[in-house]
Short mmCIF file of C-alpha atoms in Angstrom, two decimals:
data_model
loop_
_atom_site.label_atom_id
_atom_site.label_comp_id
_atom_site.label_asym_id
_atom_site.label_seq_id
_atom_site.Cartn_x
_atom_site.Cartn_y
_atom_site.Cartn_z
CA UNK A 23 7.88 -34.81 4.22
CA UNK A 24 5.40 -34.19 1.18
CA UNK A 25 3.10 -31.08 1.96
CA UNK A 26 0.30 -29.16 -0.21
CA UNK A 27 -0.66 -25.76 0.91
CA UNK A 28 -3.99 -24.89 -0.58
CA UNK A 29 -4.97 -21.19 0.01
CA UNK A 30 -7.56 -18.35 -1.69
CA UNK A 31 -4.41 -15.80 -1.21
CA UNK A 32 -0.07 -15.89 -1.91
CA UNK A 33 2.31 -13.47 -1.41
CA UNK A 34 3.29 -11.69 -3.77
CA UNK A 35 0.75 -12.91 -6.06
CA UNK A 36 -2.87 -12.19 -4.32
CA UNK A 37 -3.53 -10.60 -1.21
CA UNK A 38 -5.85 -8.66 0.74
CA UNK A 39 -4.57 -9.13 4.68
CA UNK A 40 -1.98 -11.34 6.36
CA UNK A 41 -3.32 -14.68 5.40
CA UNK A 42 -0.93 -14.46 2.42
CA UNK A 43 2.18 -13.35 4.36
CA UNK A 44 1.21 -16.65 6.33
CA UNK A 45 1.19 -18.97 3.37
CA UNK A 46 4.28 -17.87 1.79
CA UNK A 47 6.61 -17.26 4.91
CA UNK A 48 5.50 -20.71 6.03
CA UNK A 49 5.94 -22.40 2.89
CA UNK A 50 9.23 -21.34 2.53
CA UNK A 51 10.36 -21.85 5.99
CA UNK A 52 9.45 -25.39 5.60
CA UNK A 53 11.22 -25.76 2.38
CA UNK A 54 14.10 -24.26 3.73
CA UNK A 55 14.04 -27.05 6.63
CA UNK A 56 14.34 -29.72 4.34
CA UNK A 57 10.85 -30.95 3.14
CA UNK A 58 9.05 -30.82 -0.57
CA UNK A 59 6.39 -28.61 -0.38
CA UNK A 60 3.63 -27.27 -3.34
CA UNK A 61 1.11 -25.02 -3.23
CA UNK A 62 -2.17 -24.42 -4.93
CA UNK A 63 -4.04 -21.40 -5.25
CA UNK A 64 -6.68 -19.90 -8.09
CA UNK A 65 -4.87 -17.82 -10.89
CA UNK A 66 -7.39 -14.71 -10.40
CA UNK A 67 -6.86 -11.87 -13.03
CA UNK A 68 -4.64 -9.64 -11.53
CA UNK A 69 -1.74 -12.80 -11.99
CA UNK A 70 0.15 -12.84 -14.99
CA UNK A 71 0.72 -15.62 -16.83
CA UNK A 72 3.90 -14.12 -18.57
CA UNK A 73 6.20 -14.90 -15.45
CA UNK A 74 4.25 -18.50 -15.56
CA UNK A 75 4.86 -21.86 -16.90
CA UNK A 76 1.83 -23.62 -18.16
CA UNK A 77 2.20 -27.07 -16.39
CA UNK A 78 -1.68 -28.86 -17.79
CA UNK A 79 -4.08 -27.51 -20.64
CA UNK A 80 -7.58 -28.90 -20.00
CA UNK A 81 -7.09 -30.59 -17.18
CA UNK A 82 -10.79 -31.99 -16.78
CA UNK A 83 -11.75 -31.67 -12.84
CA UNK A 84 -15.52 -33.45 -12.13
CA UNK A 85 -17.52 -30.99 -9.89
CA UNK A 86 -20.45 -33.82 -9.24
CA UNK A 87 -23.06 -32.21 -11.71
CA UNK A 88 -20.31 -30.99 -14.68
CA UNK A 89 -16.90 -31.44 -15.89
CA UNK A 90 -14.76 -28.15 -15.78
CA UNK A 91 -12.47 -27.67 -17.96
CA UNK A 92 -8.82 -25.53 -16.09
CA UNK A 93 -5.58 -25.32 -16.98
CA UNK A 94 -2.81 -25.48 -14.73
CA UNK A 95 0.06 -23.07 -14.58
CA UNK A 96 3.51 -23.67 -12.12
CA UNK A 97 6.57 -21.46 -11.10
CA UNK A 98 9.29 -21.87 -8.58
CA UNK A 99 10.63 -25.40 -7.27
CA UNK A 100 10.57 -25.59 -3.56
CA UNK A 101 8.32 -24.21 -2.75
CA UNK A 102 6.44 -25.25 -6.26
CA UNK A 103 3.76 -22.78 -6.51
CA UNK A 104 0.40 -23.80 -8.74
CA UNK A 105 -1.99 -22.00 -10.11
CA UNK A 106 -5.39 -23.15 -10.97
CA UNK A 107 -6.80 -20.99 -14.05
CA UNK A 108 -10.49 -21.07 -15.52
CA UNK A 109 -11.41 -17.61 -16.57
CA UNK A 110 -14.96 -17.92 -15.85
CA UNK A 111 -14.71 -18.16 -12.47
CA UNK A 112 -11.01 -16.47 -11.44
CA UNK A 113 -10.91 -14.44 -14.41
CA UNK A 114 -12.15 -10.78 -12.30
CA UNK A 115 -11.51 -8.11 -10.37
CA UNK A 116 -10.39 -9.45 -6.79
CA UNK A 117 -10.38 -12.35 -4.80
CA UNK A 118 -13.73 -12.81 -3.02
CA UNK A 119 -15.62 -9.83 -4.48
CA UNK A 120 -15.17 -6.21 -6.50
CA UNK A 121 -15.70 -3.08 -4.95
CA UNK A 122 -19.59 -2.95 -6.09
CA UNK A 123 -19.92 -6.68 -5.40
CA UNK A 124 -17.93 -7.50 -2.16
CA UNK A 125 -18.58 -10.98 -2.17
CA UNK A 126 -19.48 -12.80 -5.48
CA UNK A 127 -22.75 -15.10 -5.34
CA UNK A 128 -20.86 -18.02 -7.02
CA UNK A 129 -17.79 -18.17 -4.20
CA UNK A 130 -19.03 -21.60 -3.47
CA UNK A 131 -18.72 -22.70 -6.57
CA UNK A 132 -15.20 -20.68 -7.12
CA UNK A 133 -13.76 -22.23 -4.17
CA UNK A 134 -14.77 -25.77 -4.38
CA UNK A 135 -13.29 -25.80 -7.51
CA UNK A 136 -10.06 -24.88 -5.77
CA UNK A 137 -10.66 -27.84 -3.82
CA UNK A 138 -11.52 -30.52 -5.76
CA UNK A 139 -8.31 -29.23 -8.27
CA UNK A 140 -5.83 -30.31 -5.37
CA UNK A 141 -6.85 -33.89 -6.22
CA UNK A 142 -6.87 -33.32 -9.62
CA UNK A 143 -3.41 -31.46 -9.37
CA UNK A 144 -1.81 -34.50 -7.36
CA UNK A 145 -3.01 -37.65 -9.67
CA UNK A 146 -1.83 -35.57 -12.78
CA UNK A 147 2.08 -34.74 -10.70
CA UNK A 148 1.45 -38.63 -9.27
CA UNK A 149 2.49 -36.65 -6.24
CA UNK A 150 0.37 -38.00 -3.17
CA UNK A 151 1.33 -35.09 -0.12
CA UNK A 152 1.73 -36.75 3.55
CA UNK A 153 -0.35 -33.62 4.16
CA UNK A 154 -2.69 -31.40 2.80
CA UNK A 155 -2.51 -28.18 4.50
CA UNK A 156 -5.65 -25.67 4.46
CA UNK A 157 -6.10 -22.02 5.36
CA UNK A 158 -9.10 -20.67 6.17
CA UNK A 159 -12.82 -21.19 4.54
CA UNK A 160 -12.04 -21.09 1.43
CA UNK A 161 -10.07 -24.28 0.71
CA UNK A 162 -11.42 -26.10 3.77
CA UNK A 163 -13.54 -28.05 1.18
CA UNK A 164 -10.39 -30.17 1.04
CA UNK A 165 -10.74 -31.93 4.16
CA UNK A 166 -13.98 -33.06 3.59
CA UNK A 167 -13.64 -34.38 -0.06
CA UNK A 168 -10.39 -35.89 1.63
CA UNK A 169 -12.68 -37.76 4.38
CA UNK A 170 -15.46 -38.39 2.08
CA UNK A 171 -14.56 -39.03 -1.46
CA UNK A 172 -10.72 -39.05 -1.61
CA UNK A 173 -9.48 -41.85 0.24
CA UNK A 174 -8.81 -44.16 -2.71
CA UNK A 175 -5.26 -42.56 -3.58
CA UNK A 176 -4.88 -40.56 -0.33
CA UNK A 177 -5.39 -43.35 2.16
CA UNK A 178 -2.13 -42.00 4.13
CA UNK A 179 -2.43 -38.33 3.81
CA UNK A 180 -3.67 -35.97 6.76
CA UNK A 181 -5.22 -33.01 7.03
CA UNK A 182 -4.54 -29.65 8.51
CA UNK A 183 -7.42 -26.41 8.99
CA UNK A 184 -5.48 -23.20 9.99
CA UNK A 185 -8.23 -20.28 11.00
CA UNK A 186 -6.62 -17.79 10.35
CA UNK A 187 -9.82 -15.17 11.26
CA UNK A 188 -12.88 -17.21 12.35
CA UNK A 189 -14.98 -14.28 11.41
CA UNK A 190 -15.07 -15.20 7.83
CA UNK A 191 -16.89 -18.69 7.37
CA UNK A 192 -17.96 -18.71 4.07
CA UNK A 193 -21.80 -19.19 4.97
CA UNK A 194 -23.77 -19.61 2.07
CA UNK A 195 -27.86 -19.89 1.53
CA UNK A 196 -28.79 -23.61 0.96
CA UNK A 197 -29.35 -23.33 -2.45
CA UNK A 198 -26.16 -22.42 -3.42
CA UNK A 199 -25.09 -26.57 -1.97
CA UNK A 200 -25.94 -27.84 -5.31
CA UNK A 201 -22.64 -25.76 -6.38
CA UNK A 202 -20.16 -28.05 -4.77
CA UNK A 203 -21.31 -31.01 -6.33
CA UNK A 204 -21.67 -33.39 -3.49
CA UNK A 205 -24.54 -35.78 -2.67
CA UNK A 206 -27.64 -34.11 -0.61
CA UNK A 207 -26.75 -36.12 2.44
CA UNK A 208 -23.73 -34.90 2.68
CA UNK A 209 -25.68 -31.49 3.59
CA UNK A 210 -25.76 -33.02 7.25
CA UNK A 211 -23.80 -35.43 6.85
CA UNK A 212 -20.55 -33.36 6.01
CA UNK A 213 -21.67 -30.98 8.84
CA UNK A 214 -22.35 -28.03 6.77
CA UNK A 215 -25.49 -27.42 7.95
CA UNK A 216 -25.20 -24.27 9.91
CA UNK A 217 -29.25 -23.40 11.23
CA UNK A 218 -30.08 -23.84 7.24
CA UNK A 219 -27.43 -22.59 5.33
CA UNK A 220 -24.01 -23.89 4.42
CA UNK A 221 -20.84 -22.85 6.87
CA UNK A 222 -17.88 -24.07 4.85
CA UNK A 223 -15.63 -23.33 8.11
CA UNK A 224 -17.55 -25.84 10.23
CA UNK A 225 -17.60 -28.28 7.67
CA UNK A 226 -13.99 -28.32 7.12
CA UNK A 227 -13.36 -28.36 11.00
CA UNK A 228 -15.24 -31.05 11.82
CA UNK A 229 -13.41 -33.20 8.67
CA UNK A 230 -9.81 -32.32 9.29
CA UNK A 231 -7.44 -34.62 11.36
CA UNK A 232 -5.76 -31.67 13.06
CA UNK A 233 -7.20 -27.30 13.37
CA UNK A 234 -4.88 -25.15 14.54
CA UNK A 235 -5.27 -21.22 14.51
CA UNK A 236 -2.12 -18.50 14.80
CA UNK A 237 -1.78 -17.98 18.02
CA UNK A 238 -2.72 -19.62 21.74
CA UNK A 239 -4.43 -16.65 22.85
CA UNK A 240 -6.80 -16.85 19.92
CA UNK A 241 -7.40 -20.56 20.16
CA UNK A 242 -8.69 -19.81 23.30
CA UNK A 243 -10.43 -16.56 22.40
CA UNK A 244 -12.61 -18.19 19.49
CA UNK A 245 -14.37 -20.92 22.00
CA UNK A 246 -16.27 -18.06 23.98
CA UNK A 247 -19.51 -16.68 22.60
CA UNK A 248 -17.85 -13.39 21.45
CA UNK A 249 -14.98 -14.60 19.27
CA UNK A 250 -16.58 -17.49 18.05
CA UNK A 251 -18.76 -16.27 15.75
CA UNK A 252 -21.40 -18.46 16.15
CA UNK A 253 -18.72 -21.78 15.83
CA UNK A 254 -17.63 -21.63 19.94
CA UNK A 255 -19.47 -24.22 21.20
CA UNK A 256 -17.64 -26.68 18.20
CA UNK A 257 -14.64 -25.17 19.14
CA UNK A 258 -14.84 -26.06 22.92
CA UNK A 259 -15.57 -29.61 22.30
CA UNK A 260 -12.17 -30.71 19.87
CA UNK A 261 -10.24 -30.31 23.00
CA UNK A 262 -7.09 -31.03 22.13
CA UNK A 263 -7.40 -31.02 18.23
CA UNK A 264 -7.18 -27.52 18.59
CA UNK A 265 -3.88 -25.62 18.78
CA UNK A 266 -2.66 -22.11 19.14
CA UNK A 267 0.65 -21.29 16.63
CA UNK A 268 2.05 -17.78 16.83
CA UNK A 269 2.84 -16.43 13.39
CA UNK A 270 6.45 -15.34 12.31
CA UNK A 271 7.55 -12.59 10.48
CA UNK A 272 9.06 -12.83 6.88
CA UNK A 273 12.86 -11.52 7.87
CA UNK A 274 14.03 -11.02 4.55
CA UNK A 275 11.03 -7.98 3.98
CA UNK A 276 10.72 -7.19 6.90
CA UNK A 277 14.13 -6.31 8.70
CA UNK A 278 15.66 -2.85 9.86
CA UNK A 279 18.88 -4.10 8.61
CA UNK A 280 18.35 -5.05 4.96
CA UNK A 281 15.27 -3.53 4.48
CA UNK A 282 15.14 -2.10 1.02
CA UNK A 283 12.41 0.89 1.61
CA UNK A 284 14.00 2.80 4.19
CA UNK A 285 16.25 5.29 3.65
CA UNK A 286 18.46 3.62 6.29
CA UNK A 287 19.09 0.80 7.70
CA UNK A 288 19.88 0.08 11.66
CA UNK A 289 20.52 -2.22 13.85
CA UNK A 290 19.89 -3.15 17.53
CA UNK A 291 23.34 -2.07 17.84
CA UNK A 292 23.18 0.66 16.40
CA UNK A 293 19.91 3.07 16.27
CA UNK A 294 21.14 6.16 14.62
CA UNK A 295 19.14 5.09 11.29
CA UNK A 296 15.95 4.88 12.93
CA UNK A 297 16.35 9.04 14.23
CA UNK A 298 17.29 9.51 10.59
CA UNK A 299 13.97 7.48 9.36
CA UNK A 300 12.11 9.47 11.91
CA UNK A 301 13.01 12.72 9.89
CA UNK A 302 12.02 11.21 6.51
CA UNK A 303 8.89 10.09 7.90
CA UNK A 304 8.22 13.92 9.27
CA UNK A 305 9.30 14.82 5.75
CA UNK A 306 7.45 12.52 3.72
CA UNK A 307 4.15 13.41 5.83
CA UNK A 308 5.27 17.44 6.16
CA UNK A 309 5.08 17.42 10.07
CA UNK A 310 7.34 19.90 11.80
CA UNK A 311 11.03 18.35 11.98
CA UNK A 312 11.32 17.44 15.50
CA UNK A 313 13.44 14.86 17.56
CA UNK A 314 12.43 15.57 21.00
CA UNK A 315 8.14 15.19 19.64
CA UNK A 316 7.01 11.28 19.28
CA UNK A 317 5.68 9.68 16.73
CA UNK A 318 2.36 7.13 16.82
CA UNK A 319 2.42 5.35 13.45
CA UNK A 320 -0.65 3.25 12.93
CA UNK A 321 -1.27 0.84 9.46
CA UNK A 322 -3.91 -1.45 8.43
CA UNK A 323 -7.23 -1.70 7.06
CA UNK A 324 -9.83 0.49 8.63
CA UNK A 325 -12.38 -2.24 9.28
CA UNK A 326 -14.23 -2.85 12.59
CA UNK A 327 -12.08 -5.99 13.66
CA UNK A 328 -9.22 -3.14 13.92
CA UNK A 329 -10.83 -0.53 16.33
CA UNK A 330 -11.58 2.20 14.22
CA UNK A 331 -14.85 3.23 16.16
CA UNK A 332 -13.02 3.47 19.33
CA UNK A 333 -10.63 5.56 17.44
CA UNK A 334 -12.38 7.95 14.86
CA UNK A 335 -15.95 7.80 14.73
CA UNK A 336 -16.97 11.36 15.62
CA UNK A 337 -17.99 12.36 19.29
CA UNK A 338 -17.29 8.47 20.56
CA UNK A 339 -13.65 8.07 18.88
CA UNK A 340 -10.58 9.31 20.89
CA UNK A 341 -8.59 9.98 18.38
CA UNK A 342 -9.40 13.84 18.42
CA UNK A 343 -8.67 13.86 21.95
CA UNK A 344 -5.10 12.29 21.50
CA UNK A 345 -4.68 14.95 18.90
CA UNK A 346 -5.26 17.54 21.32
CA UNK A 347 -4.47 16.32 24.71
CA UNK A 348 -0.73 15.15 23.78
CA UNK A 349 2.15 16.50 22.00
CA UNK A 350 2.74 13.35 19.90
CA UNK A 351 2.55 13.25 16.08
CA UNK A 352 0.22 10.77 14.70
CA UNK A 353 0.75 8.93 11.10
CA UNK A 354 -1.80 6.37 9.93
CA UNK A 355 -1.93 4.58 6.51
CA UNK A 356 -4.69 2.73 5.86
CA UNK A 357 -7.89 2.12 3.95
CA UNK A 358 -11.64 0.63 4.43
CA UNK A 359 -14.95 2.02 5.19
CA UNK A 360 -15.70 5.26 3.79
CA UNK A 361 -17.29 7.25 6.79
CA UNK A 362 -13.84 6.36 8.46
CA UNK A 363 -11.55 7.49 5.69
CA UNK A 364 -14.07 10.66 5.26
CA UNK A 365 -13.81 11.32 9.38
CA UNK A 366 -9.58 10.58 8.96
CA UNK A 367 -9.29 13.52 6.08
CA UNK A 368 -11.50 15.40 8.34
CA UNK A 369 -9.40 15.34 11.66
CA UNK A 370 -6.07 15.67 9.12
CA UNK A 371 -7.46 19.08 8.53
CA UNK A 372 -8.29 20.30 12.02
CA UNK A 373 -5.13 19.17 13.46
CA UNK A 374 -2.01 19.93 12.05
CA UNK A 375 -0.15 16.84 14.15
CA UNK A 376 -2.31 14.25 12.87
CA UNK A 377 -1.27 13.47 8.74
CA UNK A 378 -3.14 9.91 7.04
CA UNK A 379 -2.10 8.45 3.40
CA UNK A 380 -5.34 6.68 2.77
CA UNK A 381 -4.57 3.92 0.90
CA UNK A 382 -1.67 1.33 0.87
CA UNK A 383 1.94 1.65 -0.46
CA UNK A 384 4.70 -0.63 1.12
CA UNK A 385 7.59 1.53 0.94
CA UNK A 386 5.26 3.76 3.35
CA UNK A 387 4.35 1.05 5.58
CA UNK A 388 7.99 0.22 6.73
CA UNK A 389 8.80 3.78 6.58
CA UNK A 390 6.36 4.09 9.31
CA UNK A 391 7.63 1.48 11.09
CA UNK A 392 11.09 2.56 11.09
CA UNK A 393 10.14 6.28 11.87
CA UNK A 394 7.96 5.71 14.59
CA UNK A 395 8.73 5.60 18.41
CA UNK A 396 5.02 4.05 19.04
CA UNK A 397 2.43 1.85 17.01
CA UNK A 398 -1.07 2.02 18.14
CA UNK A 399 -3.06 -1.62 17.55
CA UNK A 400 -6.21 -1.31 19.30
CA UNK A 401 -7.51 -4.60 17.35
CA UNK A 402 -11.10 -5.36 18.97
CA UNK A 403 -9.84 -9.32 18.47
CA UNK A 404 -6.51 -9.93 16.37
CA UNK A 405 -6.11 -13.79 15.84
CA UNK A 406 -2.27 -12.71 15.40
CA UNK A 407 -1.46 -9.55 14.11
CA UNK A 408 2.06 -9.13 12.30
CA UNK A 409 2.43 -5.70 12.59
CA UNK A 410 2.68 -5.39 16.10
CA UNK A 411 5.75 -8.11 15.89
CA UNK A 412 7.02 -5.43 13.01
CA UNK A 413 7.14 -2.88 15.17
CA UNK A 414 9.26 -4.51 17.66
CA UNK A 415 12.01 -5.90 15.32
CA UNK A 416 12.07 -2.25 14.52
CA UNK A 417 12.71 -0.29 17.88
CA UNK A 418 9.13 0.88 17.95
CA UNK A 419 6.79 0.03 20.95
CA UNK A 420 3.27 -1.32 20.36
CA UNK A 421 0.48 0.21 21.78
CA UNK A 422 -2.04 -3.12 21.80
CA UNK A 423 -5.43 -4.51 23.34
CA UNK A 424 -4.61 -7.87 25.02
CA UNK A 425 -6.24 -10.05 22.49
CA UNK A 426 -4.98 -13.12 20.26
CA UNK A 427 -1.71 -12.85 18.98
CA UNK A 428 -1.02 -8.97 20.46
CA UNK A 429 -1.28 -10.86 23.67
CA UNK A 430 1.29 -13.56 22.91
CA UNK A 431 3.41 -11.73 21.39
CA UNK A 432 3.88 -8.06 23.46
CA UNK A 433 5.47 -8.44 26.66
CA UNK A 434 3.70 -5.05 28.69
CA UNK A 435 5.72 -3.05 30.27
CA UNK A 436 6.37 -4.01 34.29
CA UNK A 437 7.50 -1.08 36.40
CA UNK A 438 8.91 -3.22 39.08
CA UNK A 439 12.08 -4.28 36.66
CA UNK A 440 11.37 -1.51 33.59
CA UNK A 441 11.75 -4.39 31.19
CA UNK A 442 8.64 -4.72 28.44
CA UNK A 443 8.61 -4.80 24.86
CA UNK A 444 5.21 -2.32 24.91
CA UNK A 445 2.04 -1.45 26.37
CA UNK A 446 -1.30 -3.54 26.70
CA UNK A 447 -4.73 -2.90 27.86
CA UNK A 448 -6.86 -4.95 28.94
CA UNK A 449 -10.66 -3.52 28.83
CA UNK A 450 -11.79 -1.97 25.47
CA UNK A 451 -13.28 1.63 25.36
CA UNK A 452 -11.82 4.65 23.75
CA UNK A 453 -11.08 5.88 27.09
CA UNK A 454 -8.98 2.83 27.80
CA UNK A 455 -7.12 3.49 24.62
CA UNK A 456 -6.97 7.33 25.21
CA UNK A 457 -5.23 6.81 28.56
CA UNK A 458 -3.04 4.02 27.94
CA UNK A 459 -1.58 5.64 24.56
CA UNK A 460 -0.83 9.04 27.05
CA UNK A 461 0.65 6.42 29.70
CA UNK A 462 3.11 4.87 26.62
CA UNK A 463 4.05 8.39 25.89
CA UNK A 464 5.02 9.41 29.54
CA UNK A 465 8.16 7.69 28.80
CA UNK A 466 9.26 9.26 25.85
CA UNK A 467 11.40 11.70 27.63
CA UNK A 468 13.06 8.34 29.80
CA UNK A 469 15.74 7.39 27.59
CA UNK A 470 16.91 4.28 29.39
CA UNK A 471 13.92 2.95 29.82
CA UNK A 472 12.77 3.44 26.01
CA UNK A 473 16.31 2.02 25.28
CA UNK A 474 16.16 -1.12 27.04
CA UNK A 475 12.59 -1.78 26.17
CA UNK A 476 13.62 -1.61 22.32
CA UNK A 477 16.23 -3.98 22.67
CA UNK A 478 14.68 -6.53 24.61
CA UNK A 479 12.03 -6.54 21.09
CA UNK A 480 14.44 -6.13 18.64
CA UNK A 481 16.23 -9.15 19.76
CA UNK A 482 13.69 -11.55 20.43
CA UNK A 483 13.50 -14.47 17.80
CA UNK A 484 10.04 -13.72 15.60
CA UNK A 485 11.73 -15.73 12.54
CA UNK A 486 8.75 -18.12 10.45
CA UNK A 487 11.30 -20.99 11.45
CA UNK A 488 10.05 -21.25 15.19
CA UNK A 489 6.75 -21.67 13.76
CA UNK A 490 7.28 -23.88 11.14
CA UNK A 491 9.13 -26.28 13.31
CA UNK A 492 5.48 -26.05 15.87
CA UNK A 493 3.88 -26.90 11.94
CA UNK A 494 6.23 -29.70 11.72
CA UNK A 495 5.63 -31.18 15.16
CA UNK A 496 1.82 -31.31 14.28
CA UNK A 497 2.42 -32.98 10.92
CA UNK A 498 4.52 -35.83 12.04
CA UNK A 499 2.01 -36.39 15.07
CA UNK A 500 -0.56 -36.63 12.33
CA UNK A 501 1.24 -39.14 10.66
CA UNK A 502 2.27 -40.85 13.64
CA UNK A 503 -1.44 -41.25 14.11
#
């Protein structure tokens, strides 16, 4: 099978959250399993074109109003990666914005370019994919130029919309339609007409053959009022076009095993390496030295989505009160809004068992998961969440709200038969997450119970290739179609 991935981010080469681990993992898992698969994303500035091949100089691509001028660069075989380079537009700090301008004015413009290159890409290749596979707003231009405009060459190729976070749309003001190059009509016609202003999300939805998101919790999550966003009452009526996909984790980063940034390596067989990481990670974050005192590692970006008013904001946040109510040691690495990383250097001050590296370095990241006994994820909504499934192939139990992907993918913890992979709550307040982070840490000091509930997670299956093969069973209904 013949599949294009077209994405705004690519691990290793652009990334701000998991959408990129996403794209990659699953592009290679599919490659691995047998098919051809290429993938197309912008080559933004901080991608050098030293490790590149150029594949097309001035490649003309017709944007409606203008022809742009790109060049084309490739790397890799299977997967084939592509990148799509015009230094006006790509040729800047970031992906979707800088740190003055968070989200640039021309994205539409930026981003249906992406779109409208995957047709240019394929004609030049004479490569026609069985599917074109989209993630998120930004490339889910494609399925409507596909539906619309595209049908002359592509006549047998389906599409695919992953939502990967349906709080990012791309919503535009209407002025900014003239940017994509399409007829006026195609304003309503398209369905991007969202109360006046363009919604690139909804368009794309309502053109693609197939939308999935990544994970079943989620899909059912983002058709009610709160985690839709505005789209929920589209998403309740595609019935079952809609589809819920757990993500995997990458194996080959991301394993206790092999891993190449801890200072040693373990196994479900044998945990000695993870007491050993425990002591680096006291070390590394100058905490007393202590076997018998647990550890609560957190990582990720201190955004809203993630819970970090119900953990630090001052007076509401619990985070103080875990500092002082428990024994534990608490880690966190992590950057975002300034009041929270002011408010997280504050509290590292006042209490000496609570130690933040603001910012983001990945040898820290898996030292934390390998050093840790608990990982706190109180995500408001998490469409999957891959640190949480980290944490488990890693002995560590996740401390997690109930919602998208922590749902599917943390077994809580049942007293009747002591089995669990963590702990989950179920109603959201910083009391909640105060007293069910003390109720995780009760059984610290129960050994057998800790013990079993790390192996049941470290040896459940959380490889991309389960996933990939639920990818593959939607493409080859698609085509079956």
């Amino acid at each position: 099978m013949k599949i294009l991935m077209v994405s705004s981010e690519l691990s290793p080469f652009a990334k701000t959250g998991g959408l990129a681990d996403a794209v990659s993992a699953l592009s290679l898992a599919l490659a691995e399993m047998g098919h051809e698969v290429k993938i197309l994303i912008p080559r933004y500035y901080s991608i050098c074109r030293d490790n590149l091949k150029l594949y097309k100089k001035s490649q003309l691509i017709n944007i409606g109003w203008s022809e742009i001028p790109v060049d084309f660069y490739e790397y890799g075989d299977n997967p084939k990666y592509y990148f799509l380079d015009y230094e006006r537009l790509y040729g800047r700090e970031g992906i979707y914005g800088s740190a003055f301008q968070p989200d640039y004015p021309d994205n539409p413009l930026r981003f249906s370019l992406l779109s409208r290159a995957v047709f240019a890409l394929c004609r030049s290749l004479s490569w026609f994919p069985d599917v074109i596979h989209s993630h998120d707003w930004a490339s889910a231009l494609a399925p409507v130029l596909l539906k619309y405009f595209e049908q002359k060459d592509f006549s047998k190729c389906k599409s695919l919309l992953t939502i990967h976070n349906m709080g990012y749309q791309g919503r535009y003001p209407y002025a900014a339609f003239r940017l994509l190059g399409l007829p006026e009509e195609y304003f309503s016609r398209a369905h991007f007409d969202y109360y006046g202003t363009i919604n690139f999300l909804q368009a794309g939805i309502m053109a693609s053959d197939k939308v999935n998101t990544v994970s079943p919790t989620y899909a059912k999550e983002i058709q009610s009022q709160e985690g839709g966003f505005g789209l929920d009452g589209l998403m309740r009526v595609l019935g079952d076009k809609l589809e819920g996909i757990v993500n995997g984790a990458d194996l080959n980063e991301w394993n206790p095993i092999s891993d190449r940034y801890i200072p040693f390596n373990y196994s479900a067989d044998d945990l000695s390496g993870k007491k050993k990481c425990k002591e680096k990670l006291q070390e590394y974050f100058n905490l007393p030295k202590n076997p018998e005192v647990p550890i609560v590692g957190m990582v990720g970006r201190l955004a809203e989505q993630k819970g970090i008013h119900e953990l630090f904001e001052p007076v509401y946040g619990c985070m103080a009160r875990l500092c002082i109510e428990t024994n534990a040691q608490f880690v966190l690495v992590g950057s975002g809004e300034s009041w929270c990383q002011d408010e997280i250097k504050s509290l590292s001050e006042r209490y000496p068992n609570f130690k933040a590296f603001i910012g983001y370095k990945e040898e820290i990241s898996h030292l934390v998961e390998a050093g840790s006994d608990y990982f706190l994820m109180p995500s408001r909504y998490e469409p999957c969440g891959l640190n949480q499934i980290y944490s488990m192939i890693y002995g560590t139990l996740p401390i997690v709200h109930s919602t998208g992907g922590l749902n599917d993918t943390v077994q809580n913890y049942n007293e009747k038969d002591s089995n669990g992979t963590g702990f989950k709550f179920y109603d959201y307040s910083p009391e909640i997450i105060l007293n069910t982070t003390k109720w995780a840490l009760s059984f610290f000091n129960n050994k057998e119970v800790i013990y079993k509930m790390q192996q049941t997670g470290m040896k459940k299956d959380f490889s991309w290739k389960k996933s990939a093969e639920a990818y593959v069973k939607i493409y080859k209904s698609l085509l079956q179609k």
